[in-house]
XYZ file of C-alpha atoms in Angstrom:
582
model
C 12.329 2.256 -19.215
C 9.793 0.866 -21.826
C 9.305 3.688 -24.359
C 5.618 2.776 -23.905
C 6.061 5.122 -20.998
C 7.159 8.062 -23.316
C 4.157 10.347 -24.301
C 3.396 10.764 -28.067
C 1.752 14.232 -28.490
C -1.185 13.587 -30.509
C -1.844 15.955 -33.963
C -5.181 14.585 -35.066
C -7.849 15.516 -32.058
C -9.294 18.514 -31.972
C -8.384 19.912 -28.933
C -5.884 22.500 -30.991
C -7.547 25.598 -29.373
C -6.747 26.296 -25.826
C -9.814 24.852 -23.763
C -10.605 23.681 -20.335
C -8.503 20.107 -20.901
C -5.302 22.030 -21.164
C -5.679 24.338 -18.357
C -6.548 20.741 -16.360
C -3.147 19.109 -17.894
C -1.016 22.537 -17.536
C -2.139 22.348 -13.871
C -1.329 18.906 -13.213
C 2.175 19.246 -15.041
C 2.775 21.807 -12.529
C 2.237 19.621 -10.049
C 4.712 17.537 -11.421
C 2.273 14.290 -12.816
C 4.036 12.172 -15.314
C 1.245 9.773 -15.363
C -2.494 9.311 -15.805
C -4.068 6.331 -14.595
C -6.900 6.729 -16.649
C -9.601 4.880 -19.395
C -10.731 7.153 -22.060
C -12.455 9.299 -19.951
C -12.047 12.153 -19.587
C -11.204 11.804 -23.246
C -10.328 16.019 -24.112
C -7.619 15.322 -20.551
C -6.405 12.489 -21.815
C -6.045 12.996 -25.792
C -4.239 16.645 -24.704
C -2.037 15.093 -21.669
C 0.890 13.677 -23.867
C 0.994 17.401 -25.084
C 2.503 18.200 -21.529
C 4.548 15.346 -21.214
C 1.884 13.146 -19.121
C 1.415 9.493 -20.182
C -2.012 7.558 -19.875
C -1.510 4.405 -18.234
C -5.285 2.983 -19.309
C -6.302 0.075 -16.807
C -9.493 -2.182 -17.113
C -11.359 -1.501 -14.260
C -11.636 1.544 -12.446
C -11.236 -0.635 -9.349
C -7.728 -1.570 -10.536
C -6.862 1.710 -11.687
C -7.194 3.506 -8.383
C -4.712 0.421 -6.645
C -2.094 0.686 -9.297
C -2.475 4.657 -7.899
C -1.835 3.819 -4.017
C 0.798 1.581 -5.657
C 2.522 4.238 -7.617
C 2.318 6.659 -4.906
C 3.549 4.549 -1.640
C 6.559 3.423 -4.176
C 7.328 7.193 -5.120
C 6.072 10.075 -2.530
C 4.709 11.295 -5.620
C 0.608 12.374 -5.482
C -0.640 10.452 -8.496
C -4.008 11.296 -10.227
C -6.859 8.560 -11.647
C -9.866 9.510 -13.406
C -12.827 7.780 -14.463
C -16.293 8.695 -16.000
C -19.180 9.500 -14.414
C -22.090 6.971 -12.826
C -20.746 3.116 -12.463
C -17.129 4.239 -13.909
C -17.121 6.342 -10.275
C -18.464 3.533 -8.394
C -16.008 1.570 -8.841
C -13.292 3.833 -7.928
C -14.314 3.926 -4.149
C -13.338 0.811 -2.965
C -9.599 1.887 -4.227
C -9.810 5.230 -2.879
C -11.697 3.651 0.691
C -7.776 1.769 0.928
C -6.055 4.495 0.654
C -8.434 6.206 2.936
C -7.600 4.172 5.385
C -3.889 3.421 4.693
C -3.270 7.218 4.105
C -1.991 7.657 1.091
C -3.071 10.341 -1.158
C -4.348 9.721 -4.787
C -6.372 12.810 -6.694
C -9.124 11.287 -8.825
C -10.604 13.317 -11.697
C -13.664 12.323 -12.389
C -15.699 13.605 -15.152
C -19.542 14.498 -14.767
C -22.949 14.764 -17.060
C -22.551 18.168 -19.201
C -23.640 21.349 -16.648
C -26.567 22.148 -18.522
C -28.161 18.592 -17.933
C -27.446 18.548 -14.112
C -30.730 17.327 -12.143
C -32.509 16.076 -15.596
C -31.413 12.461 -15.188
C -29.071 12.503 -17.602
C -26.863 9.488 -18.913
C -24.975 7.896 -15.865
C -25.584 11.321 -13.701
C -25.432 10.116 -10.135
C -24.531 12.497 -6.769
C -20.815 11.768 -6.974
C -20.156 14.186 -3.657
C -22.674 11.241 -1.879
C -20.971 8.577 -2.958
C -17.586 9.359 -2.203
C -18.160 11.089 1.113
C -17.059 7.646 3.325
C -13.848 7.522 0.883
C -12.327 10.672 0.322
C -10.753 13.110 2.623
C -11.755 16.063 0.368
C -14.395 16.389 -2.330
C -15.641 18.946 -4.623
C -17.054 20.061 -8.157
C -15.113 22.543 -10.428
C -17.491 24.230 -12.537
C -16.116 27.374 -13.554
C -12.867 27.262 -16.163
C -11.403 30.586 -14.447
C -11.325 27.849 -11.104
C -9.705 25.276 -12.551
C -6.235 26.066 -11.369
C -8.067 26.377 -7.959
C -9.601 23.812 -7.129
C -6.432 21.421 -8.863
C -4.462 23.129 -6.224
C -6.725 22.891 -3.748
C -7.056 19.238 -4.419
C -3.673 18.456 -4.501
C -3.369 20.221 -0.962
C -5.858 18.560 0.430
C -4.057 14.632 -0.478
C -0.732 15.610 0.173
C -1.161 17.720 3.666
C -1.653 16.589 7.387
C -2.581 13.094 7.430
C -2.883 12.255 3.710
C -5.772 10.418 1.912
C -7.795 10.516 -1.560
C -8.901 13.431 -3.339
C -11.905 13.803 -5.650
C -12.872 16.432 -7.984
C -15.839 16.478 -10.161
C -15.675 18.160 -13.407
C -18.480 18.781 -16.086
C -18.173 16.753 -19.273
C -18.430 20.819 -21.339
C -15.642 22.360 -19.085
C -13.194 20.353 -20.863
C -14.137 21.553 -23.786
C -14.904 25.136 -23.485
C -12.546 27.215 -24.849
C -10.137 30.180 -23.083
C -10.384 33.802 -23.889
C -13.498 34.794 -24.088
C -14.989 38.016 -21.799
C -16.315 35.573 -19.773
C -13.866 33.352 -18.837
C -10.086 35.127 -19.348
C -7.463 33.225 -16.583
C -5.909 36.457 -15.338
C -3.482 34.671 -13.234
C -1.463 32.095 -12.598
C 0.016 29.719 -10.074
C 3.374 28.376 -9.741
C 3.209 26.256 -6.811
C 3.915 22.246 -7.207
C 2.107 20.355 -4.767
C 2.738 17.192 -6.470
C 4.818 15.244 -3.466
C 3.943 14.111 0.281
C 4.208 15.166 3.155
C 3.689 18.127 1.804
C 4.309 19.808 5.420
C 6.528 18.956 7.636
C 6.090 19.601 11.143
C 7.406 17.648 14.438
C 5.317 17.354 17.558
C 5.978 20.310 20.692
C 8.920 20.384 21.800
C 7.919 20.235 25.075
C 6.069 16.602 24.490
C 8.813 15.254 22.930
C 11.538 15.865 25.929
C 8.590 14.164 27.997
C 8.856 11.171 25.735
C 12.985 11.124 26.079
C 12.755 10.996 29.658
C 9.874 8.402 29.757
C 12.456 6.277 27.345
C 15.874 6.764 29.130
C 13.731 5.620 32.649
C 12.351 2.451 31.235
C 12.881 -0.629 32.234
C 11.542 -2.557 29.073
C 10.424 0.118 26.077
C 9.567 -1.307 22.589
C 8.590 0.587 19.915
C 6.153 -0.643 17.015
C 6.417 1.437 14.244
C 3.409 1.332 11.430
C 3.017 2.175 7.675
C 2.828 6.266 8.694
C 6.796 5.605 8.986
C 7.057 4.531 5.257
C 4.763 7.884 4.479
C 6.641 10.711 6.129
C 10.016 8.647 5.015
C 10.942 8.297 8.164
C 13.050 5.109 8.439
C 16.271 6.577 8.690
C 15.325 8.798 11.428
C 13.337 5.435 13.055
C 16.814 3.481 12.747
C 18.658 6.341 14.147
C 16.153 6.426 17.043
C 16.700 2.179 17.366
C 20.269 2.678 17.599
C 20.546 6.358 19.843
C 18.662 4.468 22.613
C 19.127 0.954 22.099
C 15.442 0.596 21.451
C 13.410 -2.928 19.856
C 11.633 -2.403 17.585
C 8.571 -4.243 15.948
C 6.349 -3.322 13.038
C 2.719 -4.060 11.798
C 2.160 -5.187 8.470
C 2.444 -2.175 6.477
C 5.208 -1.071 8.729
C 7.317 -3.703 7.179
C 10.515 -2.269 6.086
C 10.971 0.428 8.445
C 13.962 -1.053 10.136
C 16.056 -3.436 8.428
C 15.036 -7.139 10.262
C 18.591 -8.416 10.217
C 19.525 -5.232 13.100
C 19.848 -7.451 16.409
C 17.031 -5.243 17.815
C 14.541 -5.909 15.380
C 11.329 -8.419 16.513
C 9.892 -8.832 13.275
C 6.214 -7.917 12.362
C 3.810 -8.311 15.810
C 0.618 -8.479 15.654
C -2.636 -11.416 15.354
C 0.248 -13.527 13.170
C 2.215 -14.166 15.927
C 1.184 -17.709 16.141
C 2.924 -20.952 15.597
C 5.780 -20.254 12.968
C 5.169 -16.848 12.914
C 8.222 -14.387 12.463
C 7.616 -13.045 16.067
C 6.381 -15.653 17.834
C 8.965 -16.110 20.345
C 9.615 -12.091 21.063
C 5.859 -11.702 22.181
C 6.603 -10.996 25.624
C 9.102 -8.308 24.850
C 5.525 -6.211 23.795
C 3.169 -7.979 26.394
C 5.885 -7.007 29.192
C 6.856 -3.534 28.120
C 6.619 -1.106 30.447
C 6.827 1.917 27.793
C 5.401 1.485 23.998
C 6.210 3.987 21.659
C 4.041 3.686 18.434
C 5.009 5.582 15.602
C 2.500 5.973 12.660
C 0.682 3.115 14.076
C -3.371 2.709 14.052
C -3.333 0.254 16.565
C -6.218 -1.596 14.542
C -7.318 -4.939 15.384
C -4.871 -6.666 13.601
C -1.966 -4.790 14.487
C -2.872 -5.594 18.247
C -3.905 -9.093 17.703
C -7.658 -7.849 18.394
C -6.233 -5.319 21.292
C -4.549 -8.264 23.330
C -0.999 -8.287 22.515
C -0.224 -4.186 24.256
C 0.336 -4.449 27.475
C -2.812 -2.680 29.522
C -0.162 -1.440 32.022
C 2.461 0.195 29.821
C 2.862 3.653 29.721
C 2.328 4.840 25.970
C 3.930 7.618 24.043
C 2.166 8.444 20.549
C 3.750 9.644 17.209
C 1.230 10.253 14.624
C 0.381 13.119 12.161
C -3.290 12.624 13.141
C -4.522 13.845 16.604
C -7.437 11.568 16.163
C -5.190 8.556 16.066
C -3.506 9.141 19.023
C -4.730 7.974 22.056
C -7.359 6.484 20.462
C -7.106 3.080 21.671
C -4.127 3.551 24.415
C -3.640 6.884 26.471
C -0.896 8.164 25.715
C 1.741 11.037 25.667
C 0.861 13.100 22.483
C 3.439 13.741 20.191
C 1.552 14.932 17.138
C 3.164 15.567 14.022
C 5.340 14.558 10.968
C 6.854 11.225 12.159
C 10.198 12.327 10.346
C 10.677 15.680 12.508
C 9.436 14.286 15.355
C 11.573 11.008 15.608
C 14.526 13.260 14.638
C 13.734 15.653 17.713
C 12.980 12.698 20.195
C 16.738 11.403 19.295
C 18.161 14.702 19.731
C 16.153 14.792 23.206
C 17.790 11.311 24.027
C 21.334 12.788 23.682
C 20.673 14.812 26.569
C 19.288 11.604 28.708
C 21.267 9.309 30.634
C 20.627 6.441 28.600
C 23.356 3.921 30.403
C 20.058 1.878 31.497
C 19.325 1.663 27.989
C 23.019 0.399 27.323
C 23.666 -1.859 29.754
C 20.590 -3.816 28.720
C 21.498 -3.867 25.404
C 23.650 -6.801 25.200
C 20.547 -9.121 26.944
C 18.174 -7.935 24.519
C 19.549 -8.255 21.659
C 20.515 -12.158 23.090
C 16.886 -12.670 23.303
C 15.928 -11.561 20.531
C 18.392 -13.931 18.421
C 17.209 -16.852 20.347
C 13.937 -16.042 19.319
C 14.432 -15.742 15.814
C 16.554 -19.209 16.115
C 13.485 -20.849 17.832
C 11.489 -19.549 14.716
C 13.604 -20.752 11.868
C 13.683 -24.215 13.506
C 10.116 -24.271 13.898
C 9.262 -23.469 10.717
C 12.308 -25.866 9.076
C 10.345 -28.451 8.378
C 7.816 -26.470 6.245
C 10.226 -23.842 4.536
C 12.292 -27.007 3.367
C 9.355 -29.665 2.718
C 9.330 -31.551 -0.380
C 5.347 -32.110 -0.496
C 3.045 -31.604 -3.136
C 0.916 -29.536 -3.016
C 3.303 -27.037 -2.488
C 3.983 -25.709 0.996
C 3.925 -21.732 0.887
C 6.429 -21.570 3.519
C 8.338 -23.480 1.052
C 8.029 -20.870 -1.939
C 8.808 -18.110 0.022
C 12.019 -19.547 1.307
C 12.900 -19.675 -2.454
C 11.340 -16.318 -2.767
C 13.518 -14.940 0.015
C 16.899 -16.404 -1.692
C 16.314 -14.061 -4.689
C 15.636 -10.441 -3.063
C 18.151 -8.108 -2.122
C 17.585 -4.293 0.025
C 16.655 -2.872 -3.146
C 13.819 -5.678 -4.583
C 9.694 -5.008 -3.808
C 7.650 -7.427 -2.710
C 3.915 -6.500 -3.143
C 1.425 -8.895 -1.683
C -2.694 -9.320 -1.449
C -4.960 -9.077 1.257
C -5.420 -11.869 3.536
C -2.843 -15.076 3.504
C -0.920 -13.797 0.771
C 0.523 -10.597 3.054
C 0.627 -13.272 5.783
C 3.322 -15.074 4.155
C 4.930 -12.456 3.478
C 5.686 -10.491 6.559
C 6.761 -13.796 8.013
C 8.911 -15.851 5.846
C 10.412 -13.212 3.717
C 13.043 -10.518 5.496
C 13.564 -6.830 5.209
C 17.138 -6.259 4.372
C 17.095 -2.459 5.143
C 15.707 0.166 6.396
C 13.535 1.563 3.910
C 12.933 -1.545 1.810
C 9.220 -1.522 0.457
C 6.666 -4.509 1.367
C 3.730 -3.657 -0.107
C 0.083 -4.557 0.538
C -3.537 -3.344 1.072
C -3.697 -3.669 4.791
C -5.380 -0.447 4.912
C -8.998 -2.135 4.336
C -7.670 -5.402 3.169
C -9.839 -6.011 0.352
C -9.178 -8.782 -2.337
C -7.634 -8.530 -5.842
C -5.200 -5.209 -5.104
C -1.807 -7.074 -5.323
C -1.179 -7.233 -8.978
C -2.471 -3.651 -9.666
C -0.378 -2.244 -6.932
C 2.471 -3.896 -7.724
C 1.717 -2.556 -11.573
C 1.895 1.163 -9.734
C 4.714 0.519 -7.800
C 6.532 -0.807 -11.659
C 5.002 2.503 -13.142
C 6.949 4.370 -9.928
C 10.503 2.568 -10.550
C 10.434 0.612 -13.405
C 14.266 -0.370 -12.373
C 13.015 -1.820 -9.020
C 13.080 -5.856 -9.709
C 9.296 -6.300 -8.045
C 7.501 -9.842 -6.910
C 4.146 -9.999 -6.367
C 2.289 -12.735 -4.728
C -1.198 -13.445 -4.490
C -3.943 -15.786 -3.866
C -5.533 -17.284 -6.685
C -8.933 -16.388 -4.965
C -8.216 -12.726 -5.171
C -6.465 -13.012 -8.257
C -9.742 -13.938 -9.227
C -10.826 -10.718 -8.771
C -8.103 -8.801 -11.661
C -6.957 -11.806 -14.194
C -8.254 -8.725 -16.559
C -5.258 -6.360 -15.753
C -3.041 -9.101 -17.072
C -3.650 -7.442 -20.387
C -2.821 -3.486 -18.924
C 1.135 -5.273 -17.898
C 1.518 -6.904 -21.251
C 0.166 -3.784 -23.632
C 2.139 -1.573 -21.150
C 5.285 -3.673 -21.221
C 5.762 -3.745 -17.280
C 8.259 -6.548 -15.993
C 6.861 -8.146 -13.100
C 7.184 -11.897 -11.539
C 3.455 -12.868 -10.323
C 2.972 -15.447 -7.753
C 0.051 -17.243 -7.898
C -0.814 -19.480 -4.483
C -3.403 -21.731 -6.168
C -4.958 -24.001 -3.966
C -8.853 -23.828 -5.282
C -10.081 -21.867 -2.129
C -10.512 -18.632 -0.982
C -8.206 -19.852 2.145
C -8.923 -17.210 5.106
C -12.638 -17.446 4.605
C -12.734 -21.667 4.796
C -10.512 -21.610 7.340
C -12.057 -19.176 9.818
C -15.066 -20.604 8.975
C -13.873 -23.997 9.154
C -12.746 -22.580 13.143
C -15.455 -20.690 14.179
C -18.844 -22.705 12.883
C -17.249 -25.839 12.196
C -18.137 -26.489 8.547
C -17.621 -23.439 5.495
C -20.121 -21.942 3.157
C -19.957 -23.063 -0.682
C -18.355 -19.822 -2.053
C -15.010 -21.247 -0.741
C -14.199 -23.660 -3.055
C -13.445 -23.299 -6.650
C -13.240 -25.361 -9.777
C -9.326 -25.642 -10.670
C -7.917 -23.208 -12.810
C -4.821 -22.591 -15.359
C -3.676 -19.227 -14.231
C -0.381 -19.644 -15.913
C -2.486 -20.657 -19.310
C -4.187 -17.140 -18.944
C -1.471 -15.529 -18.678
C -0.297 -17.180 -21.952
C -3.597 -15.916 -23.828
C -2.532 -12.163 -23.659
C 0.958 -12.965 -24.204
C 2.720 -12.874 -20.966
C 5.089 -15.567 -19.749
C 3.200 -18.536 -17.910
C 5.064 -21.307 -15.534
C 2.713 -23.700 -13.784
C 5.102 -25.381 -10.750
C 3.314 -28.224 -9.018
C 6.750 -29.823 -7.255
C 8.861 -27.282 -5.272
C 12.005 -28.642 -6.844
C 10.722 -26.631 -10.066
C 10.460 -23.352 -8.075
C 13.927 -22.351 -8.415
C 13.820 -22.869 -11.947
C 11.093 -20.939 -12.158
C 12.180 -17.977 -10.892
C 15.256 -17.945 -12.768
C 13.544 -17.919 -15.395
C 10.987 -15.302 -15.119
C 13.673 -12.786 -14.119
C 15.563 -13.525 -17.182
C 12.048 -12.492 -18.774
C 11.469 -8.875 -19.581
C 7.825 -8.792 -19.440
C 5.202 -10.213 -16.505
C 5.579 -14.062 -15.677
C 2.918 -15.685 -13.861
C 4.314 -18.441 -11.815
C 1.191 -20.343 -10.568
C 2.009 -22.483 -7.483
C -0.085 -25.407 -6.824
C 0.308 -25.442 -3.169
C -1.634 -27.137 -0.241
C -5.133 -26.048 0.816
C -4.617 -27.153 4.059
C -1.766 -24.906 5.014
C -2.395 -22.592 7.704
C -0.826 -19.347 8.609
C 0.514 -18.061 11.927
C -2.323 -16.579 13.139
C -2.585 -16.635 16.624
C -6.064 -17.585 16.187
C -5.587 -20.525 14.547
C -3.001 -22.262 17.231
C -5.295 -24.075 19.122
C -7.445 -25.497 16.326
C -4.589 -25.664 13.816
């Protein structure tokens, strides 16, 4: 590990005197935070952190900085905390925290207000912070007592990490960091030992009851899939879902995010399903094994319009059996058995169940199945020959990621965009285990998250080998944070697909209104000369015989190299939407 990740206790600030900043870092110490991702405010929190062995990890933009925290915590089932100032510091922490809102993974944001005795009096950058996070937090409140720090920390903590997780905020006075302890007033008279600090924080599987219900409804099918989603990779579940794939001889499919879960190389593994099942796509040829099923079983799964391939692709007949930790979730778009709780306990229980099913139905069908399913994969490779081996420039993506896949192992991260960059992934790039991360902001799906979460997910594991790839138009968005990798020392290799457009939006508009809008096309741009300017490696490749190379290269590297990949504006996806047109 860099040693720019080892705290240096500061001597000079003058924080000395036990205040309100220390009982904030003692509390988060407890919970077991290493890191802050943080700029300098809170400054008393940060300048007294490295005094309890917490490092600041300074993005920035505020935006970025709550990413690299979904990043760092889907990498390490670790609850990491971000802070930022008040007024348009906070703003631009909710579109980070709305991801993670929607993805479920828990971050605790700190983030400091205007001092208590100018509350209401317009103040510099006061704004109603409980307002503007309520659509992107799960829990939100304002500490303003010092005695209730260690409260409402806990209490924060608790409410990310517990049931179905999500972001935390708590507001905190710029004066409460500073005031001192001891006085009459405000003596701590007790303390809290509690660490809170990892996810799920409790476990529970769904009633027992359910969950022989679901065994039964298994062992009797005639055609079951499951389709497991990125709640899997949250309760670290994917043993117990490849133990479950195995016990009853069960496919299995995944969404985006659910990437991973199973290792795609088991011979009852489909792939990712979903709206890129279209021509090339990993899937493309296992569709009817979801359209025909008689039984689904989605675990962690928020069968959202992508996932379903805009609620087409799950059969309307099937019977449905549920795992989530969120009631609200299940059954909301299928009826369906409820089996709510912990995916972890609950697929554990539901195996256990099996063992006491005849499953020979399941067996004897085993040996078809998995047939199938390798025919299908061999009908996708050929397909998609032709572009995962072309020789054009511009670039074919297909292309790079068939060089991309050549280099990763079950232990290497790939961390991708929003939008055609996660596209490419899930498709032309294959899990290797059960377990392995795939990382991306499918949660909202906004633009610009891929480096910073792939700079949390370094911060996690800085021994992980991670490659991120990216568009150039969301790139756009963070060519900024290229300076947090280099001062922070993180090795990373940085696909960028540059092909001048912002490629989902022209091509969707391109199919549905026949022409697209301006905003689509850019002037061309050096990304691997930016990344020179702040002194990280930069490799521009414009003929796929260089990509190799290139790669070699920036893994011999120990720092970030930004390979930028001139590659062909006109390649399409397989998204099922774009068959007929494309």
């Amino acid at each position: 590990m860099s040693t720019l990740y080892q705290p240096s206790p500061r001597a000079n600030h003058k924080f000395s005197e036990r205040c309100g900043a220390h009982v904030f870092a003692e509390a988060l110490q407890r919970h077991g935070v290493k890191y802050l991702f943080g700029q300098s405010i809170p400054s008393a929190l940060h300048l007294v952190a490295p005094d309890y062995g917490m490092r600041q990890v300074a993005y920035r933009t505020e935006n970025a900085g709550a990413v690299m925290a979904d990043g760092f915590a889907r990498m390490s089932n670790q609850v990491p905390v971000v802070t930022a100032q008040n007024g348009p510091a906070a703003t631009l922490l909710v579109p980070g925290l709305a991801e993670a809102l929607k993805a479920s993974i828990p971050i605790v944001a700190i983030v400091q207000d205007v001092h208590r005795k100018f509350t209401d009096r317009n103040a510099f950058q006061e704004l109603d912070h409980i307002a503007l996070f309520q659509g992107s937090a799960k829990w939100i409140r304002r500490v303003s007592e010092i005695t209730r720090i260690d409260d409402y920390v806990d209490m924060a903590f608790a409410a990310a990490s517990s049931g179905r997780p999500g972001p935390a905020v708590l507001i905190a006075p710029i004066d409460l960091f500073e005031e001192t302890v001891g006085t009459s007033q405000n003596i701590i008279d007790k303390k809290r030992a509690t660490n809170l600090g990892t996810f799920p924080l409790d476990r529970f599987g769904a009633d027992q009851a359910q969950v022989e219900k679901a065994a039964a409804l298994i062992a009797a099918a005639e055609r079951p899939v499951v389709i497991a989603g990125g709640g899997v990779h949250v309760s670290q579940a994917c043993e117990a879902l490849a133990a479950l794939q195995e016990k009853a001889s069960l496919p299995v499919g995944t969404t985006a995010m659910g990437k991973g879960t199973v290792s795609e190389d088991h011979p009852l593994s489909l792939g990712v399903v979903g709206y890129f099942m279209g021509k090339r796509g990993m899937a493309r040829y296992h569709r009817q094994l979801v359209t025909k099923a008689d039984v689904v079983v989605l675990v962690g799964n928020r069968t959202n319009q992508n996932g379903t391939d805009s609620w087409g692709l799950y059969p309307p007949g099937a019977t449905y059996i549920h795992i989530d930790i969120d009631g609200q979730e299940v059954g909301r778009n299928y009826d369906a058995l409820r089996l709510v709780g912990d995916a972890r306990p609950t697929l554990e229980a539901l195996t256990e169940a099996l063992s006491r099913q005849d499953l020979s139905k399941r067996q004897a069908a085993r040996s078809g199945l998995e047939a199938k399913i390798a025919e299908g994969r061999e009908k996708h490779r050929t397909e998609a020959l032709e572009m995962t081996q072309s020789d054009q420039s511009p670039i074919r993506p297909e292309r790079l990621m068939a060089e991309i896949d050549t280099h990763l192992t079950k232990d290497s991260v790939v961390v991708a965009d929003a939008s055609f960059a996660s596209i490419w992934i899930t498709n032309f790039l294959k899990a290797r285990a059960a377990g392995q991360r795939f990382l991306s902001p499918r949660g909202l799906a906004g633009l610009g998250w891929g480096l910073p979460m792939a700079m949390g997910a370094h911060v996690a594991d800085p021994s992980r080998e991670i490659f991120c790839v990216v568009g150039d138009g969301g790139f756009g968005h963070v060519w900024s944070e290229l300076e947090t990798a280099r001062r922070m020392d993180m090795k990373l290799i940085l696909f960028v697909l540059n092909n001048s457009i912002l490629g989902y939006q022209e091509h969707a508009e391109d199919l549905f209104f026949g022409d697209h809008t301006d905003a689509c096309r850019f002037v061309a741009v050096d990304h691997a000369a930016i990344a020179r300017a702040v002194g990280c490696a930069g490799i521009r490749v414009e003929n796929p015989a260089e990509l190799a190379a290139a790669i070699e290269q920036a893994k011999a590297h120990n720092g970030l190299t930004l390979i930028d990949v001139i590659t062909d504006d006109r390649a399409f996806p397989p998204v099922t939407a774009f068959d007929e047109k494309y």
